[in-house]
JSON list of C-alpha atoms in Angstrom, two decimals:
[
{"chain": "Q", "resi": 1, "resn": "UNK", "atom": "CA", "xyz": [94.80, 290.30, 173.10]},
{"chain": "Q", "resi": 2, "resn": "UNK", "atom": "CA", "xyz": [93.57, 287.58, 175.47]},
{"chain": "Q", "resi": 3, "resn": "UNK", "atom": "CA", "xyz": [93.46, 287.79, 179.34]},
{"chain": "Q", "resi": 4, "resn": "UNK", "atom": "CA", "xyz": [96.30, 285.96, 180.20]},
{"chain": "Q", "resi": 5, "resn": "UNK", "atom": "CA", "xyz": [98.19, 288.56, 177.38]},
{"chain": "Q", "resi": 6, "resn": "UNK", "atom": "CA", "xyz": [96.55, 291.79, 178.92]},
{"chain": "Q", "resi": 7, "resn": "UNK", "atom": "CA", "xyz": [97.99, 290.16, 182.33]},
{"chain": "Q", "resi": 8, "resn": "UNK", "atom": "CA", "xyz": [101.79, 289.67, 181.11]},
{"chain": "Q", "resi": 9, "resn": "UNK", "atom": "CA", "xyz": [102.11, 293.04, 179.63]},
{"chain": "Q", "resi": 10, "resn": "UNK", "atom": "CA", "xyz": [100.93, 294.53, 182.98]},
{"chain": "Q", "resi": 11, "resn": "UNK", "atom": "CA", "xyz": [103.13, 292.23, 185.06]},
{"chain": "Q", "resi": 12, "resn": "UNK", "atom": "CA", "xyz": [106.07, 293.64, 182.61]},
{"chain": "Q", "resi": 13, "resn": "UNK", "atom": "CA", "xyz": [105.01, 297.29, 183.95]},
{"chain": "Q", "resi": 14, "resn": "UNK", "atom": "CA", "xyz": [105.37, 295.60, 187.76]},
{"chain": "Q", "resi": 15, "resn": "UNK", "atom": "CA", "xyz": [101.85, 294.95, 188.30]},
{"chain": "Q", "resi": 16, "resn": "UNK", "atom": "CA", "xyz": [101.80, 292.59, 191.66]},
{"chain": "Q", "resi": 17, "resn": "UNK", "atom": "CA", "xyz": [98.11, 292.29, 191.15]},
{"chain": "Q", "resi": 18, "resn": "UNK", "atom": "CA", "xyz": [98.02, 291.50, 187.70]},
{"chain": "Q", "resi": 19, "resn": "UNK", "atom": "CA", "xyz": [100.51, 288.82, 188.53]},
{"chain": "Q", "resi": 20, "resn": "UNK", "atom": "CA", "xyz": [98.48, 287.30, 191.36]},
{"chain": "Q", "resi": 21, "resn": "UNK", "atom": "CA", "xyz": [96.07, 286.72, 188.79]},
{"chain": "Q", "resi": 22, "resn": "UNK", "atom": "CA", "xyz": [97.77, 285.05, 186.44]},
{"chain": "Q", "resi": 23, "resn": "UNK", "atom": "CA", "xyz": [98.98, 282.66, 189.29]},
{"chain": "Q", "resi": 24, "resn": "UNK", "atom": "CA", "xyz": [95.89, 281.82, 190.56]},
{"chain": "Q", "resi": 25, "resn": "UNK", "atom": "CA", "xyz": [94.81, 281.31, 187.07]},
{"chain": "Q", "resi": 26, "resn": "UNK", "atom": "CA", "xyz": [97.31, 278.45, 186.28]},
{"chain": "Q", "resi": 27, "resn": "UNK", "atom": "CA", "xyz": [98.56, 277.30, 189.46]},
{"chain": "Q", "resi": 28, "resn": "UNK", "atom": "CA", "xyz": [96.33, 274.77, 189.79]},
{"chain": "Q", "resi": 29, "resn": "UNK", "atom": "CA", "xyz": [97.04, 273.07, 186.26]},
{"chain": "Q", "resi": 30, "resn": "UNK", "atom": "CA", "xyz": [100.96, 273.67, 186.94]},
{"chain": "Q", "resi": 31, "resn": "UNK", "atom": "CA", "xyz": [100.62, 271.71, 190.22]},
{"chain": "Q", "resi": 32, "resn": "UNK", "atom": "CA", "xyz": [98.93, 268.83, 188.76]},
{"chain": "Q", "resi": 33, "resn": "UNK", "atom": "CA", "xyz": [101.57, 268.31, 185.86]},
{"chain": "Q", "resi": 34, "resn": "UNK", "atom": "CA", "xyz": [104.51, 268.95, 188.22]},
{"chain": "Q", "resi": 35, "resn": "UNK", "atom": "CA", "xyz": [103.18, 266.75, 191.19]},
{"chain": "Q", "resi": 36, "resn": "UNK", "atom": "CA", "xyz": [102.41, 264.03, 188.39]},
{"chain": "Q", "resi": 37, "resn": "UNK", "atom": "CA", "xyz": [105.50, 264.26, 187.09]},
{"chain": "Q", "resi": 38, "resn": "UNK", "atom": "CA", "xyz": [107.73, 264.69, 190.50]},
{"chain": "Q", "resi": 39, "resn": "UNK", "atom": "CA", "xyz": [105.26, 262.44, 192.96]},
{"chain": "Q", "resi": 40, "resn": "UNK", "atom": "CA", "xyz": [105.81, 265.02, 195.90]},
{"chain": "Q", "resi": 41, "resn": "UNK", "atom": "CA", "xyz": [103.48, 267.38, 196.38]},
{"chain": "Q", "resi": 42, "resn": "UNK", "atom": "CA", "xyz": [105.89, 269.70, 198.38]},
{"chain": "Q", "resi": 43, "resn": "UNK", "atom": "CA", "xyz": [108.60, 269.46, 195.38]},
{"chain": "Q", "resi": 44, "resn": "UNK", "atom": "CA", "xyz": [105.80, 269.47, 193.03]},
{"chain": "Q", "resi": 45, "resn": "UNK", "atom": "CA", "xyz": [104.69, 273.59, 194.51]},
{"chain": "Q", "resi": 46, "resn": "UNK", "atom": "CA", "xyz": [108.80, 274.52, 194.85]},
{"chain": "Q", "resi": 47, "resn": "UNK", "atom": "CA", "xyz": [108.63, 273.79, 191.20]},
{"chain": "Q", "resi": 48, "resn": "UNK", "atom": "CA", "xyz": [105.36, 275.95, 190.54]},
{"chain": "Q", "resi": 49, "resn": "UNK", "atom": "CA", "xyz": [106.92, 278.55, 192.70]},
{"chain": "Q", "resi": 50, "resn": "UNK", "atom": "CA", "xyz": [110.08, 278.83, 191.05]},
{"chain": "Q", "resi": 51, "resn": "UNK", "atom": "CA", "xyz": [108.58, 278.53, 187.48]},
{"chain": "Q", "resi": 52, "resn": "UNK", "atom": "CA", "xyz": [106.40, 281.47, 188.62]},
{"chain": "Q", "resi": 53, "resn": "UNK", "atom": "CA", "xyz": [109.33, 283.47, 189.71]},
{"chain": "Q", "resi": 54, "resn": "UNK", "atom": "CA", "xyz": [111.10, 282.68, 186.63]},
{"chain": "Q", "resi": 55, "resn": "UNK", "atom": "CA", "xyz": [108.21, 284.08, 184.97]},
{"chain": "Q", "resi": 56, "resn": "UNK", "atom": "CA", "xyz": [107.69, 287.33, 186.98]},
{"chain": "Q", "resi": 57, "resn": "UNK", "atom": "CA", "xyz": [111.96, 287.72, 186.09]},
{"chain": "Q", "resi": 58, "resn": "UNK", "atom": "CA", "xyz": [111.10, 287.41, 182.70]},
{"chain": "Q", "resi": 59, "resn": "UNK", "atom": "CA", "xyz": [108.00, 289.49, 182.25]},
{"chain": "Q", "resi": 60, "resn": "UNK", "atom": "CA", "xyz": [109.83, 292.49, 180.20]},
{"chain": "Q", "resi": 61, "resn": "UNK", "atom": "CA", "xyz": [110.82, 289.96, 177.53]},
{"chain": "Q", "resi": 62, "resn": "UNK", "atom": "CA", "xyz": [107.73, 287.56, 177.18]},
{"chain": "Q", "resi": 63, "resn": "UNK", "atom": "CA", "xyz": [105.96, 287.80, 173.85]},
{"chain": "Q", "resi": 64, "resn": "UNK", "atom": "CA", "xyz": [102.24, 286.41, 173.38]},
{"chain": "Q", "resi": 65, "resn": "UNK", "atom": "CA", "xyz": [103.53, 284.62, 169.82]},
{"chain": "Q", "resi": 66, "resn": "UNK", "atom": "CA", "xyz": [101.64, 281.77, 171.60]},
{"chain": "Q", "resi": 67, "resn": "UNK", "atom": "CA", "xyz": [99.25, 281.17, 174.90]},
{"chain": "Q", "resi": 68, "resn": "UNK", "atom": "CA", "xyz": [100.75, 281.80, 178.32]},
{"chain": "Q", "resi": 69, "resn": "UNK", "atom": "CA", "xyz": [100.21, 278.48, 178.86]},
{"chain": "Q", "resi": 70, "resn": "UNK", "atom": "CA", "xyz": [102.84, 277.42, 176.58]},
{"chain": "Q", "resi": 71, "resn": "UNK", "atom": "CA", "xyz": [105.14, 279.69, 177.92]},
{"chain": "Q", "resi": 72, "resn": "UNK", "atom": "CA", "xyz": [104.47, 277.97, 181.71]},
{"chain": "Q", "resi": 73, "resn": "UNK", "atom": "CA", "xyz": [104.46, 274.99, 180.88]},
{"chain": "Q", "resi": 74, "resn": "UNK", "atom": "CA", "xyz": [107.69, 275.45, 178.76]},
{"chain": "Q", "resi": 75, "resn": "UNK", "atom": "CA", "xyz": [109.06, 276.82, 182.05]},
{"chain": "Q", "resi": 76, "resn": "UNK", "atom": "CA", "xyz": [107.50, 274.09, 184.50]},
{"chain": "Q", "resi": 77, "resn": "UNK", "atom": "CA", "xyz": [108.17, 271.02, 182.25]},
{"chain": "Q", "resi": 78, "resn": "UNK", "atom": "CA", "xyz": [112.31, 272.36, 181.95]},
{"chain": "Q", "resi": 79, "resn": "UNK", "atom": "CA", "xyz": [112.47, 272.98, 185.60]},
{"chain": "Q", "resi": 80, "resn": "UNK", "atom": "CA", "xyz": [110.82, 269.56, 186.34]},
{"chain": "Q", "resi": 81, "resn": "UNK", "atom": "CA", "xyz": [113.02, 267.70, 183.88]},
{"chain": "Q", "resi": 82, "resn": "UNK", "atom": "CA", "xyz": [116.24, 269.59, 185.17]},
{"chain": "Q", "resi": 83, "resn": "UNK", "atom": "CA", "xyz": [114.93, 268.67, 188.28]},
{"chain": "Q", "resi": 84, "resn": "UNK", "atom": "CA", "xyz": [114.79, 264.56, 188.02]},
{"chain": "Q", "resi": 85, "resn": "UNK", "atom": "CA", "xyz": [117.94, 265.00, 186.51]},
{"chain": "Q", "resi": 86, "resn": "UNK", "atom": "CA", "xyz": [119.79, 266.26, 189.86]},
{"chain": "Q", "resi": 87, "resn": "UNK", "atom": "CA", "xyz": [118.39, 263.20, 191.40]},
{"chain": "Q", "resi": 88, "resn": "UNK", "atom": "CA", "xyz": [116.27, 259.82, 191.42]},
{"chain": "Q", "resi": 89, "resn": "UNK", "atom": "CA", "xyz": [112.52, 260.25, 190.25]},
{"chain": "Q", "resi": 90, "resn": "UNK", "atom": "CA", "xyz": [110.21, 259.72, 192.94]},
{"chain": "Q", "resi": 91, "resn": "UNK", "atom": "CA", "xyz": [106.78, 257.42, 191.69]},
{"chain": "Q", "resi": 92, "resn": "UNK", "atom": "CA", "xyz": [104.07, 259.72, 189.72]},
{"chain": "Q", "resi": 93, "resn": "UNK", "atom": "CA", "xyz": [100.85, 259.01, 191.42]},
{"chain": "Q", "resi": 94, "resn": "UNK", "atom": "CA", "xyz": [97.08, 258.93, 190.85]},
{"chain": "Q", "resi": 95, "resn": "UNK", "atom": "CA", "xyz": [97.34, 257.27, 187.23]},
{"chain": "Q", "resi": 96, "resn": "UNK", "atom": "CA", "xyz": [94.32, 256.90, 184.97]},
{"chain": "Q", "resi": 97, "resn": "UNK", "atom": "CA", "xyz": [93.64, 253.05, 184.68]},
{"chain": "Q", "resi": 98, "resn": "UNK", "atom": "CA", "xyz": [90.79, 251.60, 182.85]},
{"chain": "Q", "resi": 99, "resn": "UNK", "atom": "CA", "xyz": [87.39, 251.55, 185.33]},
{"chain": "Q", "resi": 100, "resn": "UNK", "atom": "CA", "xyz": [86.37, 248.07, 187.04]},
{"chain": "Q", "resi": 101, "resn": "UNK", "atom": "CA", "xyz": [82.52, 247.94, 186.43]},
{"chain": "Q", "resi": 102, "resn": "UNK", "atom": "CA", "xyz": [81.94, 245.79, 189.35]},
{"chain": "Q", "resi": 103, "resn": "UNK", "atom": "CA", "xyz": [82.71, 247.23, 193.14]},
{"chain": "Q", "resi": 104, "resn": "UNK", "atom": "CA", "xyz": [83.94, 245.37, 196.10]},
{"chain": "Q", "resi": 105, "resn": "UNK", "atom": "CA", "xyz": [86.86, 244.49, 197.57]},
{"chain": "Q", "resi": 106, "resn": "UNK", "atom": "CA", "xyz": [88.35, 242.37, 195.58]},
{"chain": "Q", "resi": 107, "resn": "UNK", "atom": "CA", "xyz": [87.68, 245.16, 192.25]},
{"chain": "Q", "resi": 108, "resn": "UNK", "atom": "CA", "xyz": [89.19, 247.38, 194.63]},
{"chain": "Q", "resi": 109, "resn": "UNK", "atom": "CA", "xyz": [92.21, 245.46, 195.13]},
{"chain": "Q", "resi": 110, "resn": "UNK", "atom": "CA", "xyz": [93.08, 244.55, 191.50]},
{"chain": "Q", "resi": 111, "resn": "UNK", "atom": "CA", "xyz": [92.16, 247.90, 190.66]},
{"chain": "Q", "resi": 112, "resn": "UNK", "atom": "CA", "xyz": [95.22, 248.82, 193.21]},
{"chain": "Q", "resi": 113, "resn": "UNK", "atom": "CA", "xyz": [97.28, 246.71, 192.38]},
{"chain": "Q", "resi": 114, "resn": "UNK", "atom": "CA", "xyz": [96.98, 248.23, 188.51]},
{"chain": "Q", "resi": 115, "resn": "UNK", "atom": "CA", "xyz": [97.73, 251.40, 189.86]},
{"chain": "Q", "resi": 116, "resn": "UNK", "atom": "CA", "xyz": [101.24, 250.77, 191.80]},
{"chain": "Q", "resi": 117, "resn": "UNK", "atom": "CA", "xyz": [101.75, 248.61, 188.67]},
{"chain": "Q", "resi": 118, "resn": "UNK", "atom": "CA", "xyz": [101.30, 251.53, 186.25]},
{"chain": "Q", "resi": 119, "resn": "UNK", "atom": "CA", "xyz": [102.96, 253.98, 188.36]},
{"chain": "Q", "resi": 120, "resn": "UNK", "atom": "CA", "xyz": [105.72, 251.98, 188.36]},
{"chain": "Q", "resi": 121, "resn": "UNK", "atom": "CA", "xyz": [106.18, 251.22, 185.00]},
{"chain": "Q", "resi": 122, "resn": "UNK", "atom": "CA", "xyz": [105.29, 255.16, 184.00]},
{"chain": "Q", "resi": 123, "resn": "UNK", "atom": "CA", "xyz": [108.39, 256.05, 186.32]},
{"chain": "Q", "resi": 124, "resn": "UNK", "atom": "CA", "xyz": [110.45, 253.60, 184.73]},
{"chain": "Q", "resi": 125, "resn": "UNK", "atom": "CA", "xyz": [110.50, 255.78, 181.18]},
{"chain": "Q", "resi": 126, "resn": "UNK", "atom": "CA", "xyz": [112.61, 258.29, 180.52]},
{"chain": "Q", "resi": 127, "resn": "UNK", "atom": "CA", "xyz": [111.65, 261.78, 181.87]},
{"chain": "Q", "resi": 128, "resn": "UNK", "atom": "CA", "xyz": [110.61, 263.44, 178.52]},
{"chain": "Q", "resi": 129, "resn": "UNK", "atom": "CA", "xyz": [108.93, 260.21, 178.00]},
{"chain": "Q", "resi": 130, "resn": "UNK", "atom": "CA", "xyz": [107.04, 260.49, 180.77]},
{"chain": "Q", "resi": 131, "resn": "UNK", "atom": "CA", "xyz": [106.32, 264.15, 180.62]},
{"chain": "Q", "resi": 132, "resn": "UNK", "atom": "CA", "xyz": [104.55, 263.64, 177.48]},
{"chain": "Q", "resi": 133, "resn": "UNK", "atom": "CA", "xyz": [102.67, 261.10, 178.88]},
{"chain": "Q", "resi": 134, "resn": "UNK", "atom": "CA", "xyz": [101.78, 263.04, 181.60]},
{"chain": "Q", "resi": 135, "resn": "UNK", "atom": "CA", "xyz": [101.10, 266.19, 179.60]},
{"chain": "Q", "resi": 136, "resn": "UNK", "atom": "CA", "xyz": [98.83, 264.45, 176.68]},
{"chain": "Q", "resi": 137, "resn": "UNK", "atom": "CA", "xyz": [96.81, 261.99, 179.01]},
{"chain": "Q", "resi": 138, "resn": "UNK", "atom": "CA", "xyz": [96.51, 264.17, 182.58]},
{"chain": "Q", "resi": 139, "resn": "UNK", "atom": "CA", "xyz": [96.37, 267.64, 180.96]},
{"chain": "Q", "resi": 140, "resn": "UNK", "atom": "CA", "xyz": [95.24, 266.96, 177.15]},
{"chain": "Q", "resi": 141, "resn": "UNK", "atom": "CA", "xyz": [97.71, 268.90, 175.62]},
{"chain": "Q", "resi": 142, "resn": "UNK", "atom": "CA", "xyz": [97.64, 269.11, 171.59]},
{"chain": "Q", "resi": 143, "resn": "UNK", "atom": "CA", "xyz": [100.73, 268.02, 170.17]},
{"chain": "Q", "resi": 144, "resn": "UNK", "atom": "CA", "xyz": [101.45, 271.34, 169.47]},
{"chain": "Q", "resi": 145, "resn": "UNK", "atom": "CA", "xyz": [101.42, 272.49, 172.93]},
{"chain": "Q", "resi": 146, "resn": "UNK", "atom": "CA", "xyz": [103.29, 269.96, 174.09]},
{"chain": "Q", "resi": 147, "resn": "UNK", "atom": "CA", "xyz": [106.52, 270.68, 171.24]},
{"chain": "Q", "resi": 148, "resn": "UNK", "atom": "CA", "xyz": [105.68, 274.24, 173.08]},
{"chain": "Q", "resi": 149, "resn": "UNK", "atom": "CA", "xyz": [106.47, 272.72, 176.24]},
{"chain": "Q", "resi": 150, "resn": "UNK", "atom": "CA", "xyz": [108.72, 270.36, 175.67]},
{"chain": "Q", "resi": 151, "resn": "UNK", "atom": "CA", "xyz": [111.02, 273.40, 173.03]},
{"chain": "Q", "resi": 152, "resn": "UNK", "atom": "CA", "xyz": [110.74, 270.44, 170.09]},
{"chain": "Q", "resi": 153, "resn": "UNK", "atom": "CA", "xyz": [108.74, 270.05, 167.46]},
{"chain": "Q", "resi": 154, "resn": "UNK", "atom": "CA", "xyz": [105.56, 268.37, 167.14]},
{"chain": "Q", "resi": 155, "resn": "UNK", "atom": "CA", "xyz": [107.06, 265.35, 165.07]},
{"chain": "Q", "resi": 156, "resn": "UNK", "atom": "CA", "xyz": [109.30, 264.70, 167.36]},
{"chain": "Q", "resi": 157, "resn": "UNK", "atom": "CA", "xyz": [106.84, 264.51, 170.20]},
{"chain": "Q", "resi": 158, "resn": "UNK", "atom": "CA", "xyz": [104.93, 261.87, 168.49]},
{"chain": "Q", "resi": 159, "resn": "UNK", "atom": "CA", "xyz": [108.07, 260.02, 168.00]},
{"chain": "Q", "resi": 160, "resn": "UNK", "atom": "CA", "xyz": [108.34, 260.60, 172.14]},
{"chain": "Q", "resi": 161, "resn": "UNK", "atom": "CA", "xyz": [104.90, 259.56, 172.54]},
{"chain": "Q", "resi": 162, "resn": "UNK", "atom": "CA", "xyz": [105.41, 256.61, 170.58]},
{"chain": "Q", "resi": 163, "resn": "UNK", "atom": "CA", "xyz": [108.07, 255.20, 172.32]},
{"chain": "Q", "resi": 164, "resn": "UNK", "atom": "CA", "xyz": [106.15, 255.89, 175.53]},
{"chain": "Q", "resi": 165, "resn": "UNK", "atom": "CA", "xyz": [103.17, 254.11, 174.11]},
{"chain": "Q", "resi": 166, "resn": "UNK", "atom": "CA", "xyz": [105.76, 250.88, 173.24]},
{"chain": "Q", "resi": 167, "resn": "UNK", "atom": "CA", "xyz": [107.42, 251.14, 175.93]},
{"chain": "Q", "resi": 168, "resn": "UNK", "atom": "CA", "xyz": [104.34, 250.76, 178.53]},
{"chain": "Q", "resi": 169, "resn": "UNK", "atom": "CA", "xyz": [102.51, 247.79, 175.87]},
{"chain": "Q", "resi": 170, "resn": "UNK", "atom": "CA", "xyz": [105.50, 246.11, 176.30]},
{"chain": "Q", "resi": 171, "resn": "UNK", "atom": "CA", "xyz": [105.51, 246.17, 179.77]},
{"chain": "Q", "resi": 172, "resn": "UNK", "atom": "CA", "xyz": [102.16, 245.84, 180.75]},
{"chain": "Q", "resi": 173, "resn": "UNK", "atom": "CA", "xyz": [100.10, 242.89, 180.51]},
{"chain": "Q", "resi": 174, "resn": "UNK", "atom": "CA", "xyz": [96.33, 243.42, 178.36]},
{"chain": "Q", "resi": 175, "resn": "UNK", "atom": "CA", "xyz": [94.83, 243.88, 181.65]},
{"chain": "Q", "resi": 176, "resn": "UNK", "atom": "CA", "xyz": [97.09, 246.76, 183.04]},
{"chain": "Q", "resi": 177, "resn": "UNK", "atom": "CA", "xyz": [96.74, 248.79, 179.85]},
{"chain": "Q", "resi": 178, "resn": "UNK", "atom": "CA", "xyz": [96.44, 252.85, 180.16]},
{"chain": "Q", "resi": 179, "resn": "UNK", "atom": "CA", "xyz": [93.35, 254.34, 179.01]},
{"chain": "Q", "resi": 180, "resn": "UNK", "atom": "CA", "xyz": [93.84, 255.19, 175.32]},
{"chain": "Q", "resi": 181, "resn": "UNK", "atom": "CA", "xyz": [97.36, 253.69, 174.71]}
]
């Protein structure tokens, strides 16, 4: 039984400690894909929060058929989705774009002006679109994990990814390309 297993089977007996640990094991990663995801950083830790206590509600029924970390991110990515749902995304931030060799000002400014452009065009999918996106270029999830997360199946996340992938060729020029698209 792994750590995060031994954890979950003493936060099922009420362990407060045991659960502390298995927050501040993961809440870092959970922010990240949530804030990417939302683009509020204060939205982004009500949705860690609430996944957590979702979690700690749960504990009596979870079952280590796969890593924790399927399990919260199953959890996250539903309450993040539900989330953008209820209302207009707001722009996911600090995208990935291909490095400009050359420094300066002016590689500073295109470089910008990539970003907003990516952003923008990564907030334009839809949101299970962009949660893949998010989850396989930010996080590195396997496909696997992310049919975990996402309660599909890994076919059908390729098929998500691949319309992502279209999606954002189609809309961005050769020079505003994503790292690995």
């Amino acid at each position: 039984m792994n750590r995060d297993a031994q954890l979950m089977a003493r936060v099922a007996e009420g362990d407060v400690e045991a659960f502390g640990g298995l927050v501040r094991r993961h809440q870092d990663t959970a922010w990240r894909i949530a804030h990417r995801f939302l683009g509020d950083s204060a939205e982004a830790e009500d949705m860690v929060q609430e996944a957590f206590l979702r979690i700690w509600a749960a504990a009596s029924r979870y079952r280590p058929n796969a890593a924790f970390t399927s399990y919260l991110y199953r959890v996250l990515v539903r309450l993040c989705i539900d989330n953008t749902r209820k209302k207009r995304p707001t722009p996911v931030e600090n995208i990935v774009v291909a490095d400009t060799a050359s420094p300066g000002p002016a590689a500073t400014l295109i470089r910008q002006e990539r970003e907003v452009l990516i952003r923008q065009t990564v907030n334009a999918l839809p949101a299970r679109q962009r949660m893949v996106v998010i989850l396989k270029y930010y996080e590195g999830l396997s496909y696997d994990e992310m049919a975990l997360a996402l309660a599909t199946t890994a076919k059908a996340v390729e098929r998500l990814l691949g319309r992502a992938r279209k999606t954002l060729k189609s809309q961005l020029s050769d020079d505003y390309r994503l790292k690995k698209i």
